[in-house]
Coordinates of C-alpha atoms in Angstrom, one line a residue:
M423 CA -36.1 -11.2 -73.6
F424 CA -33.5 -13.9 -73.5
V425 CA -34.9 -17.3 -72.8
Q426 CA -32.5 -19.9 -71.3
Q427 CA -31.9 -23.0 -73.3
L428 CA -31.0 -26.3 -71.6
E429 CA -29.5 -28.0 -74.8
P430 CA -27.9 -25.2 -76.9
V431 CA -24.9 -27.2 -78.0
A432 CA -25.8 -29.7 -80.8
D433 CA -29.2 -30.2 -79.1
S434 CA -27.4 -32.5 -76.7
L435 CA -27.7 -32.2 -72.9
A436 CA -24.4 -34.0 -72.3
L437 CA -22.4 -31.8 -74.6
S438 CA -24.2 -28.7 -73.3
A439 CA -23.4 -29.6 -69.7
L440 CA -19.8 -30.3 -70.7
V441 CA -19.4 -26.9 -72.2
A442 CA -21.3 -25.2 -69.3
S443 CA -18.9 -26.8 -66.8
L444 CA -15.9 -25.1 -68.4
P445 CA -15.9 -22.0 -66.1
L446 CA -16.0 -24.2 -63.0
V447 CA -13.4 -26.6 -64.3
T448 CA -11.2 -23.6 -65.2
V449 CA -11.4 -22.1 -61.7
L450 CA -10.8 -25.5 -60.0
V451 CA -7.9 -26.4 -62.1
L452 CA -6.2 -23.0 -61.7
L453 CA -6.7 -23.2 -58.0
G454 CA -6.0 -26.8 -57.3
A455 CA -3.4 -27.9 -60.0
V456 CA -1.8 -24.6 -61.1
R457 CA -2.0 -23.1 -57.6
M458 CA -2.8 -19.7 -59.0
K459 CA -3.9 -17.0 -56.7
A460 CA -7.7 -17.1 -56.0
H461 CA -8.4 -13.6 -57.4
R462 CA -6.6 -14.3 -60.6
A463 CA -8.3 -17.7 -61.0
G464 CA -11.7 -16.1 -60.3
L465 CA -11.2 -13.4 -63.0
I466 CA -10.1 -16.0 -65.6
G467 CA -13.1 -18.2 -64.7
L468 CA -15.4 -15.2 -65.1
A469 CA -14.0 -14.5 -68.6
V470 CA -14.6 -18.1 -69.5
A471 CA -18.2 -17.9 -68.1
V472 CA -18.9 -14.8 -70.2
L473 CA -17.6 -16.4 -73.4
V474 CA -19.6 -19.6 -72.8
G475 CA -22.7 -17.7 -72.0
W476 CA -22.4 -15.5 -75.0
L477 CA -21.1 -17.9 -77.7
A478 CA -22.5 -21.3 -76.6
F479 CA -25.7 -20.4 -74.7
A480 CA -26.5 -17.4 -77.0
M481 CA -27.1 -14.9 -74.2
P482 CA -26.7 -11.4 -75.7
L483 CA -23.3 -10.0 -74.7
G484 CA -24.9 -6.9 -73.1
Q485 CA -27.1 -9.1 -70.9
T486 CA -24.2 -11.4 -70.1
L487 CA -22.0 -8.5 -68.9
S488 CA -25.0 -7.0 -67.0
A489 CA -25.5 -10.3 -65.2
G490 CA -21.8 -10.3 -64.2
A491 CA -22.1 -6.7 -63.0
Q492 CA -25.0 -7.7 -60.7
G493 CA -22.8 -10.4 -59.2
V494 CA -20.1 -7.8 -58.6
L495 CA -22.5 -5.5 -56.8
F496 CA -23.8 -8.3 -54.7
G497 CA -20.3 -9.3 -53.8
L498 CA -19.5 -5.8 -52.7
F499 CA -22.8 -5.1 -51.0
P500 CA -23.8 -6.8 -48.8
I501 CA -21.1 -9.5 -48.8
M502 CA -17.8 -7.7 -48.4
W503 CA -19.5 -4.8 -46.7
I504 CA -20.0 -7.1 -43.8
V505 CA -16.5 -8.5 -43.8
V506 CA -14.8 -5.1 -44.0
N507 CA -16.7 -3.6 -41.2
A508 CA -16.3 -6.6 -38.9
L509 CA -12.5 -6.8 -39.4
W510 CA -12.4 -3.0 -38.9
V511 CA -13.8 -3.5 -35.4
Y512 CA -11.1 -6.1 -34.7
R513 CA -8.4 -3.8 -36.0
M514 CA -9.5 -1.0 -33.7
T515 CA -9.2 -3.3 -30.6
V516 CA -5.7 -4.3 -31.7
R517 CA -4.8 -0.6 -32.1
T518 CA -5.9 0.2 -28.5
A519 CA -4.4 -3.0 -27.1
H520 CA -7.8 -4.1 -25.9
F521 CA -7.4 -7.3 -27.9
D522 CA -4.4 -8.2 -25.6
V523 CA -6.7 -7.5 -22.6
L524 CA -9.2 -9.9 -24.1
R525 CA -6.6 -12.5 -24.7
R526 CA -5.4 -12.3 -21.1
S527 CA -8.9 -12.5 -19.9
F528 CA -9.5 -15.8 -21.8
G529 CA -6.3 -17.2 -20.4
R530 CA -7.6 -16.7 -16.8
V531 CA -10.9 -18.5 -17.4
S532 CA -9.1 -21.8 -16.8
D533 CA -5.5 -23.0 -16.5
D534 CA -6.5 -26.3 -18.2
P535 CA -5.2 -26.1 -21.8
R536 CA -8.0 -28.4 -22.9
I537 CA -10.6 -26.0 -21.6
Q538 CA -8.7 -23.1 -23.0
A539 CA -8.8 -24.7 -26.5
L540 CA -12.6 -25.0 -26.2
V541 CA -13.0 -21.4 -25.0
I542 CA -10.7 -19.8 -27.5
A543 CA -10.8 -22.0 -30.7
F544 CA -14.4 -23.3 -30.5
C545 CA -16.4 -20.6 -28.7
F546 CA -14.5 -17.4 -29.4
G547 CA -13.5 -18.7 -32.8
A548 CA -17.2 -19.1 -33.6
L549 CA -17.9 -15.6 -32.5
L550 CA -15.1 -14.3 -34.8
E551 CA -16.6 -16.5 -37.6
A552 CA -20.0 -14.9 -36.9
L553 CA -18.6 -11.4 -37.1
A554 CA -16.0 -11.7 -39.9
G555 CA -15.2 -15.2 -41.2
F556 CA -12.8 -15.5 -44.2
G557 CA -9.9 -16.9 -42.2
A558 CA -10.0 -14.4 -39.3
P559 CA -10.9 -17.0 -36.7
V560 CA -8.1 -19.4 -37.6
A561 CA -5.5 -16.6 -37.6
I562 CA -6.6 -14.9 -34.4
C563 CA -7.3 -18.1 -32.3
S564 CA -4.0 -19.7 -33.4
V565 CA -2.1 -16.7 -32.2
M566 CA -4.0 -16.7 -28.9
L567 CA -3.3 -20.4 -28.2
V568 CA 0.4 -20.0 -29.0
A569 CA 0.6 -17.1 -26.6
L570 CA -0.8 -19.5 -23.9
G571 CA 2.0 -21.9 -24.5
F572 CA 0.5 -24.3 -27.1
D573 CA 2.9 -25.9 -29.7
P574 CA 2.4 -23.9 -32.9
V575 CA 1.4 -27.0 -34.9
K576 CA -1.1 -28.1 -32.3
A577 CA -2.5 -24.5 -32.0
A578 CA -3.0 -24.3 -35.8
V579 CA -4.6 -27.8 -36.1
V580 CA -7.0 -27.1 -33.2
S581 CA -8.0 -23.8 -34.7
L582 CA -8.6 -25.3 -38.2
V583 CA -10.7 -28.2 -36.9
A584 CA -12.7 -25.9 -34.6
N585 CA -13.5 -23.6 -37.6
T586 CA -16.3 -25.9 -39.0
A587 CA -19.6 -25.8 -37.2
P588 CA -20.1 -22.0 -37.3
V589 CA -18.9 -21.5 -41.0
A590 CA -22.3 -21.9 -42.7
F591 CA -23.7 -18.9 -40.7
G592 CA -20.4 -17.0 -40.6
A593 CA -19.9 -13.3 -41.4
M594 CA -23.4 -12.5 -40.2
G595 CA -25.0 -15.3 -42.3
T596 CA -23.2 -14.4 -45.5
P597 CA -23.0 -18.0 -46.9
V598 CA -26.7 -18.7 -46.4
V599 CA -27.6 -15.2 -47.6
T600 CA -25.6 -15.8 -50.8
L601 CA -27.1 -19.3 -51.2
A602 CA -30.6 -17.9 -51.0
Q603 CA -29.7 -15.2 -53.5
V604 CA -28.3 -17.4 -56.2
T605 CA -30.9 -20.1 -55.8
G606 CA -34.0 -17.9 -55.5
L607 CA -35.0 -19.8 -52.4
P608 CA -36.3 -17.9 -49.3
L609 CA -33.5 -17.2 -46.9
D610 CA -35.5 -18.5 -43.9
D611 CA -36.2 -21.8 -45.7
V612 CA -32.5 -22.3 -46.5
A613 CA -31.3 -21.2 -43.0
T614 CA -33.8 -23.5 -41.3
V615 CA -32.5 -26.6 -43.1
V616 CA -28.8 -25.7 -42.6
G617 CA -29.8 -25.2 -38.9
R618 CA -30.9 -28.8 -38.8
Q619 CA -27.6 -30.1 -40.2
T620 CA -24.6 -28.2 -38.9
P621 CA -25.6 -28.4 -35.2
L622 CA -24.9 -32.1 -35.5
L623 CA -21.2 -31.2 -36.1
A624 CA -21.2 -29.0 -33.0
L625 CA -22.0 -32.1 -30.9
V626 CA -18.8 -33.8 -31.8
V627 CA -16.2 -31.1 -32.7
P628 CA -15.5 -30.1 -29.0
L629 CA -14.8 -33.8 -28.3
I630 CA -12.4 -33.9 -31.2
L631 CA -10.7 -30.8 -30.0
V632 CA -9.9 -32.1 -26.5
F633 CA -8.7 -35.3 -28.1
L634 CA -6.4 -33.3 -30.4
V635 CA -5.0 -31.3 -27.4
D636 CA -4.4 -34.2 -25.0
G637 CA -5.3 -37.5 -26.7
R638 CA -7.3 -40.2 -24.9
R639 CA -6.5 -38.7 -21.5
G640 CA -8.0 -35.3 -22.6
L641 CA -11.2 -37.1 -23.9
R642 CA -11.5 -39.2 -20.7
E643 CA -11.0 -36.3 -18.3
T644 CA -12.8 -33.4 -20.1
W645 CA -15.5 -35.2 -22.1
A646 CA -18.2 -33.7 -19.9
P647 CA -17.5 -30.0 -20.3
A648 CA -16.8 -30.6 -24.0
L649 CA -20.1 -32.4 -24.5
V650 CA -22.0 -29.7 -22.5
C651 CA -20.4 -27.0 -24.7
G652 CA -21.2 -28.8 -27.9
V653 CA -24.8 -29.5 -26.9
A654 CA -25.4 -25.9 -25.8
F655 CA -23.8 -24.6 -29.0
A656 CA -25.9 -26.9 -31.2
V657 CA -29.2 -26.1 -29.4
A658 CA -28.6 -22.3 -29.7
Q659 CA -27.5 -22.5 -33.3
F660 CA -30.6 -24.6 -34.2
A661 CA -33.0 -22.3 -32.2
A662 CA -31.5 -19.0 -33.6
S663 CA -31.4 -20.2 -37.2
N664 CA -34.9 -21.6 -37.1
F665 CA -36.8 -19.1 -35.0
L666 CA -34.8 -15.9 -34.7
S667 CA -32.3 -14.9 -37.4
A668 CA -29.7 -16.5 -39.6
Q669 CA -27.4 -13.5 -38.9
L670 CA -27.6 -14.1 -35.2
A671 CA -27.2 -17.9 -35.2
D672 CA -23.5 -18.1 -34.6
I673 CA -23.4 -15.2 -32.2
A674 CA -26.0 -16.9 -30.0
A675 CA -24.3 -20.3 -30.3
A676 CA -20.9 -18.9 -29.4
L677 CA -22.2 -17.1 -26.3
V678 CA -24.5 -19.9 -25.1
G679 CA -21.7 -22.5 -25.7
A680 CA -19.2 -20.4 -23.8
G681 CA -21.6 -19.8 -20.9
A682 CA -22.5 -23.5 -20.6
L683 CA -18.8 -24.5 -20.7
I684 CA -17.8 -22.1 -17.9
A685 CA -20.8 -23.2 -15.8
V686 CA -19.5 -26.8 -15.7
P687 CA -17.6 -27.3 -12.4
A688 CA -15.1 -29.6 -14.1
A689 CA -14.1 -26.8 -16.5
R690 CA -13.1 -24.5 -13.6
R691 CA -11.1 -27.1 -11.8
P692 CA -7.3 -26.5 -11.8
A693 CA -5.5 -28.7 -14.2
D694 CA -3.0 -31.3 -13.1
E695 CA 0.5 -30.0 -13.6
S696 CA 1.4 -33.1 -15.6
V697 CA -1.3 -32.2 -18.2
R698 CA 0.1 -28.6 -18.5
A699 CA 3.6 -29.9 -18.9
A700 CA 2.6 -32.4 -21.6
V701 CA 0.4 -30.1 -23.6
L702 CA 2.0 -26.7 -23.2
T703 CA 5.3 -27.4 -25.0
G704 CA 5.6 -23.9 -26.6
V705 CA 6.7 -20.6 -25.2
R706 CA 4.2 -18.9 -23.0
T707 CA 3.7 -15.1 -23.4
E708 CA 5.1 -13.2 -20.5
D709 CA 2.2 -10.7 -20.2
L710 CA -0.4 -13.4 -19.3
D711 CA 0.2 -12.7 -15.6
Q712 CA -0.5 -9.0 -16.0
E713 CA -3.5 -7.8 -14.1
D714 CA -5.9 -5.6 -16.1
P715 CA -8.2 -3.1 -14.5
R716 CA -11.9 -4.2 -14.6
R717 CA -12.8 -1.2 -16.6
E718 CA -10.4 -2.1 -19.4
V719 CA -11.6 -5.7 -19.4
L720 CA -15.2 -4.5 -19.8
R721 CA -14.0 -2.2 -22.7
A722 CA -12.3 -5.2 -24.3
Y723 CA -15.6 -7.1 -24.3
A724 CA -17.6 -4.1 -25.4
P725 CA -17.2 -4.4 -29.2
Y726 CA -18.7 -7.9 -29.2
A727 CA -21.5 -6.9 -26.8
L728 CA -22.3 -3.9 -28.9
I729 CA -22.6 -6.0 -32.1
V730 CA -24.9 -8.4 -30.3
A731 CA -27.0 -5.6 -28.9
V732 CA -27.3 -3.8 -32.3
F733 CA -28.3 -6.9 -34.1
S734 CA -30.8 -7.9 -31.4
I735 CA -32.4 -4.5 -31.6
A736 CA -32.6 -4.8 -35.4
Q737 CA -34.7 -7.9 -34.9
I738 CA -37.5 -6.1 -33.0
P739 CA -40.5 -6.1 -35.4
P740 CA -41.0 -2.3 -35.5
V741 CA -37.3 -1.7 -36.0
K742 CA -37.0 -4.5 -38.5
R743 CA -39.9 -3.0 -40.5
L744 CA -38.3 0.5 -40.4
L745 CA -35.0 -0.8 -41.6
A746 CA -36.7 -2.8 -44.4
E747 CA -38.4 0.3 -45.7
A748 CA -34.9 1.6 -46.7
T749 CA -34.4 -1.3 -49.1
Q750 CA -34.2 -0.1 -52.7
V751 CA -35.9 -2.4 -55.2
F752 CA -35.4 -1.7 -58.9
D753 CA -35.3 -3.4 -62.3
W754 CA -31.7 -4.4 -63.1
P755 CA -30.6 -2.4 -66.2
F756 CA -30.0 -4.3 -69.5
L757 CA -31.3 -7.6 -68.1
D758 CA -34.4 -9.3 -69.3
V759 CA -34.1 -13.1 -68.7
A760 CA -36.6 -15.9 -68.7
G761 CA -36.1 -19.5 -67.5
P762 CA -36.5 -22.5 -69.8
D763 CA -40.2 -22.4 -68.9
G764 CA -40.5 -18.9 -70.3
E765 CA -41.2 -17.3 -66.9
P766 CA -39.0 -14.2 -66.0
V767 CA -36.3 -15.0 -63.4
G768 CA -36.1 -13.2 -60.1
A769 CA -32.8 -11.6 -60.8
N770 CA -34.4 -9.2 -63.3
V771 CA -35.3 -7.2 -60.1
F772 CA -32.5 -6.3 -57.7
S773 CA -32.9 -5.5 -54.0
L774 CA -30.4 -3.3 -52.2
P775 CA -30.9 -3.4 -48.4
L776 CA -29.2 -0.2 -47.3
L777 CA -29.8 -0.1 -43.6
G778 CA -31.0 -3.6 -42.6
T779 CA -28.0 -5.4 -44.0
G780 CA -25.5 -6.9 -41.6
G781 CA -22.6 -4.7 -42.7
T782 CA -24.4 -1.5 -41.9
L783 CA -25.4 -2.8 -38.5
V784 CA -21.7 -3.8 -37.8
L785 CA -20.6 -0.3 -39.0
L786 CA -23.0 1.3 -36.5
A787 CA -21.7 -1.0 -33.7
G788 CA -18.1 -0.1 -34.8
L789 CA -18.8 3.6 -34.6
I790 CA -20.0 3.2 -31.0
T791 CA -17.0 0.9 -30.3
A792 CA -14.6 3.6 -31.4
V793 CA -16.1 5.9 -28.8
V794 CA -16.1 3.3 -26.1
I795 CA -12.5 2.1 -26.5
G796 CA -11.1 5.6 -27.2
V797 CA -10.3 5.6 -30.9
R798 CA -10.4 9.1 -32.5
A799 CA -12.4 9.7 -35.7
G800 CA -9.3 10.2 -37.8
A801 CA -7.6 7.0 -36.5
A802 CA -10.9 5.0 -37.0
A803 CA -11.1 6.2 -40.6
R804 CA -7.5 5.2 -41.3
E805 CA -8.1 1.8 -39.8
W806 CA -11.1 1.3 -42.0
L807 CA -9.1 2.2 -45.1
A808 CA -6.3 0.0 -44.0
T809 CA -8.9 -2.9 -43.6
V810 CA -10.1 -2.3 -47.2
H811 CA -6.4 -2.4 -48.4
E812 CA -5.8 -5.6 -46.4
L813 CA -8.8 -7.3 -47.9
R814 CA -8.3 -6.0 -51.5
Y815 CA -7.5 -9.5 -52.9
A816 CA -10.3 -11.1 -51.0
I817 CA -12.7 -8.4 -52.3
L818 CA -11.5 -9.1 -55.9
T819 CA -11.9 -12.9 -55.4
V820 CA -15.4 -12.7 -53.9
T821 CA -16.7 -10.3 -56.5
S822 CA -15.2 -12.2 -59.5
V823 CA -16.6 -15.6 -58.2
L824 CA -20.0 -14.1 -57.6
A825 CA -20.0 -12.4 -61.1
L826 CA -19.1 -15.9 -62.5
A827 CA -21.9 -17.5 -60.6
Y828 CA -24.5 -14.9 -61.8
V829 CA -23.4 -15.3 -65.4
M830 CA -23.6 -19.1 -65.2
N831 CA -27.0 -18.9 -63.4
L832 CA -28.6 -16.3 -65.7
S833 CA -27.3 -17.7 -69.0
G834 CA -28.7 -21.2 -68.2
Q835 CA -25.3 -22.9 -67.7
A836 CA -26.1 -23.9 -64.1
A837 CA -29.5 -25.3 -65.0
T838 CA -28.0 -27.4 -67.8
I839 CA -25.4 -28.9 -65.5
G840 CA -28.1 -29.4 -62.9
Q841 CA -30.3 -31.4 -65.2
S842 CA -27.3 -33.5 -66.3
V843 CA -26.3 -34.2 -62.7
A844 CA -29.8 -35.1 -61.8
A845 CA -29.1 -38.5 -63.5
A846 CA -27.5 -39.5 -60.2
G847 CA -31.1 -39.9 -58.8
A848 CA -31.3 -40.9 -55.2
G849 CA -27.4 -40.9 -55.0
L850 CA -27.5 -37.2 -55.5
A851 CA -28.4 -36.7 -51.8
F852 CA -25.2 -38.5 -50.8
L853 CA -23.0 -36.6 -53.3
S854 CA -24.5 -33.1 -52.6
P855 CA -22.4 -32.3 -49.5
V856 CA -19.3 -33.6 -51.4
L857 CA -19.8 -30.9 -54.0
G858 CA -19.9 -28.2 -51.4
W859 CA -16.9 -29.7 -49.6
F860 CA -14.9 -29.7 -52.8
G861 CA -15.9 -26.1 -53.6
V862 CA -14.8 -24.8 -50.2
A863 CA -11.6 -26.9 -50.3
V864 CA -10.4 -25.2 -53.5
S865 CA -11.9 -21.7 -52.9
G866 CA -11.5 -21.4 -49.1
S867 CA -15.0 -19.9 -48.8
D868 CA -18.4 -21.4 -48.1
T869 CA -19.8 -18.2 -49.6
S870 CA -17.9 -18.8 -52.9
A871 CA -18.9 -22.5 -53.0
N872 CA -22.6 -21.6 -52.5
A873 CA -22.3 -19.1 -55.3
L874 CA -20.7 -21.6 -57.6
F875 CA -22.8 -24.6 -56.9
G876 CA -26.0 -23.4 -55.2
A877 CA -28.1 -23.0 -58.3
L878 CA -26.8 -26.3 -59.7
Q879 CA -27.8 -28.2 -56.6
V880 CA -31.4 -26.7 -56.7
S881 CA -31.7 -27.4 -60.5
A882 CA -30.5 -31.0 -60.0
A883 CA -32.8 -31.5 -57.0
R884 CA -35.9 -30.4 -59.0
E885 CA -35.0 -32.7 -61.9
S886 CA -34.5 -35.7 -59.6
G887 CA -37.5 -35.0 -57.3
L888 CA -35.5 -34.2 -54.2
S889 CA -36.1 -31.2 -51.9
P890 CA -34.3 -28.1 -53.4
E891 CA -33.9 -26.7 -49.8
L892 CA -32.3 -29.9 -48.6
L893 CA -29.7 -30.1 -51.4
A894 CA -29.0 -26.3 -51.3
A895 CA -28.4 -26.6 -47.5
A896 CA -26.3 -29.7 -48.0
N897 CA -24.0 -27.7 -50.3
S898 CA -23.3 -25.3 -47.4
S899 CA -23.2 -27.9 -44.6
G900 CA -20.8 -30.1 -46.5
G901 CA -18.8 -27.1 -47.5
V902 CA -17.9 -26.2 -43.9
L903 CA -15.9 -29.4 -43.7
G904 CA -13.7 -28.4 -46.6
K905 CA -12.7 -25.2 -44.8
M906 CA -9.9 -26.8 -42.7
I907 CA -8.1 -28.3 -45.8
S908 CA -8.4 -25.3 -48.1
P909 CA -5.0 -23.9 -49.1
Q910 CA -6.2 -20.4 -48.1
N911 CA -6.9 -21.4 -44.5
L912 CA -3.8 -23.6 -44.3
T913 CA -1.7 -20.7 -45.4
I914 CA -3.4 -18.3 -43.0
A915 CA -2.8 -20.8 -40.1
C916 CA 0.9 -21.3 -41.0
A917 CA 1.5 -17.6 -41.3
A918 CA -0.2 -16.8 -38.0
V919 CA 2.0 -19.2 -35.9
G920 CA 5.3 -18.9 -37.8
L921 CA 5.1 -22.1 -39.8
A922 CA 5.5 -20.7 -43.3
G923 CA 6.0 -23.5 -45.8
R924 CA 4.6 -26.3 -43.6
E925 CA 1.1 -26.3 -45.0
G926 CA 1.6 -29.9 -46.0
D927 CA 2.2 -30.9 -42.4
L928 CA -1.1 -29.3 -41.3
L929 CA -3.0 -30.8 -44.2
R930 CA -1.9 -34.4 -43.2
K931 CA -3.1 -33.8 -39.7
V932 CA -6.5 -32.3 -40.5
L933 CA -7.5 -34.2 -43.7
P934 CA -8.7 -37.4 -41.8
W935 CA -11.0 -35.3 -39.7
S936 CA -12.3 -33.5 -42.7
L937 CA -13.1 -36.7 -44.6
G938 CA -14.5 -38.4 -41.6
L939 CA -16.9 -35.6 -40.7
L940 CA -17.8 -35.3 -44.4
L941 CA -18.9 -38.9 -44.5
V942 CA -21.1 -38.3 -41.5
M943 CA -22.7 -35.3 -43.2
C944 CA -23.3 -37.3 -46.4
L945 CA -25.1 -40.0 -44.4
V946 CA -27.2 -37.4 -42.6
V947 CA -28.3 -35.7 -45.8
T948 CA -29.0 -39.0 -47.4
A949 CA -31.1 -40.1 -44.4
Q950 CA -32.9 -36.7 -44.4
S951 CA -33.9 -37.4 -48.0
T952 CA -35.6 -40.6 -46.9
P953 CA -38.3 -41.4 -44.3
L954 CA -35.6 -42.3 -41.9
L955 CA -34.7 -38.7 -41.0
S956 CA -37.2 -36.7 -43.2
W957 CA -38.9 -35.8 -39.9
M958 CA -36.0 -33.5 -39.2
L959 CA -36.9 -31.2 -42.1
P960 CA -39.5 -28.4 -41.7

């Protein structure tokens, strides 16, 4: 058995923490300063983590490599298994032109560009984040808005800022699932606290969006539908994450938010022509006036309805129990690790949820979707393989970062850093969201940031007497605000709307919003760590 040591370097906590931070520093420097591709930075960071774990923290090389292998498997299944299948469903709708039908349907909801921004960037973007994440909402929503006549820069900025509130529960809850896995905290406990933080962002983001689209006039004339949409989204996200399922939180929030928005009379009122002339400065796609048969419109919405239906059925207690029985639980080979207290760590045993995981449920919904929208089996298989090819670098990035995280966690590197960081004391609550924000800003992924810093946050919380669930959740909730400024997302947005090379222009426009909302989240988490807002926590 390998027992983790907190001060393996010269019996000094400070020196040990400095050495333990080398893998993280390596990744952040390579991404932020050297501007290396994320998958290469992840692999190099993993190599550094293995060397530090083996040479400095005295973890046997076989166990170190085994820990990394466990991270790779978790990255593949269930994490990327969800993303691949979700994007596969989207690719099939593009192949059959049902995505174009969906785009035209959204364009007819309202002719007011401010409402269109809420419907597409905030509500539909949240649904896409719920199903796929990893940049898909920014790319798809930006293209939709440009097709409606939005200026490309404005379309990209609106889509980037909108992609905040749903991120923590994106890709069928992947970030919080990862957070629970690397911290050892129960998923329900983590999701419950995140669900009492990120809904606060949903209250203000729609108001920011109508301001971005049409300035003070947009805020003055459409604040009511924006506020109703935000409140409905926030309530649904809170309720689903606390009382239903983390995997369904964003789906419920997106659908309820969209329904509430459309129900507001002001949202359906024809826009003044001066508003359209001022806002829609781009080139409007000619096919928007094309009438689609009702049958094709229903088929265009079918993939998303099927995913909601499949996940809802999976939450029925008898079905949930049946799916859970297919979970394979086994001792992870070549791994026998104990914490500093001598107690075996949970990662010695690995759980493989074969049927109950989100990716398998999305796959089932995708198979039904293929039948409904008329995609033949061979074509569907080719689209699935094409999706894997498209995501090959993302798969390599996620698996390498999770392997790095597992090596750091199991060798004791994360615990050492956590004990060192705990010296911040009460100030740790304020800084906790900043760490998540920084992680997402450089990695482009809340999942990756949670894998990198989740265990560190929990370790620091326990050393400083704060709630582990609160700081773990703060890592994810603060992280969502780094999404809009991450190089990965900025590049995706620019590529989608034809602004290659203008990432700096977008960054200057979204950075103030990212920092302002981060300050709000830091204050919220700090208040939740004190009697002022501690009543918000379960």
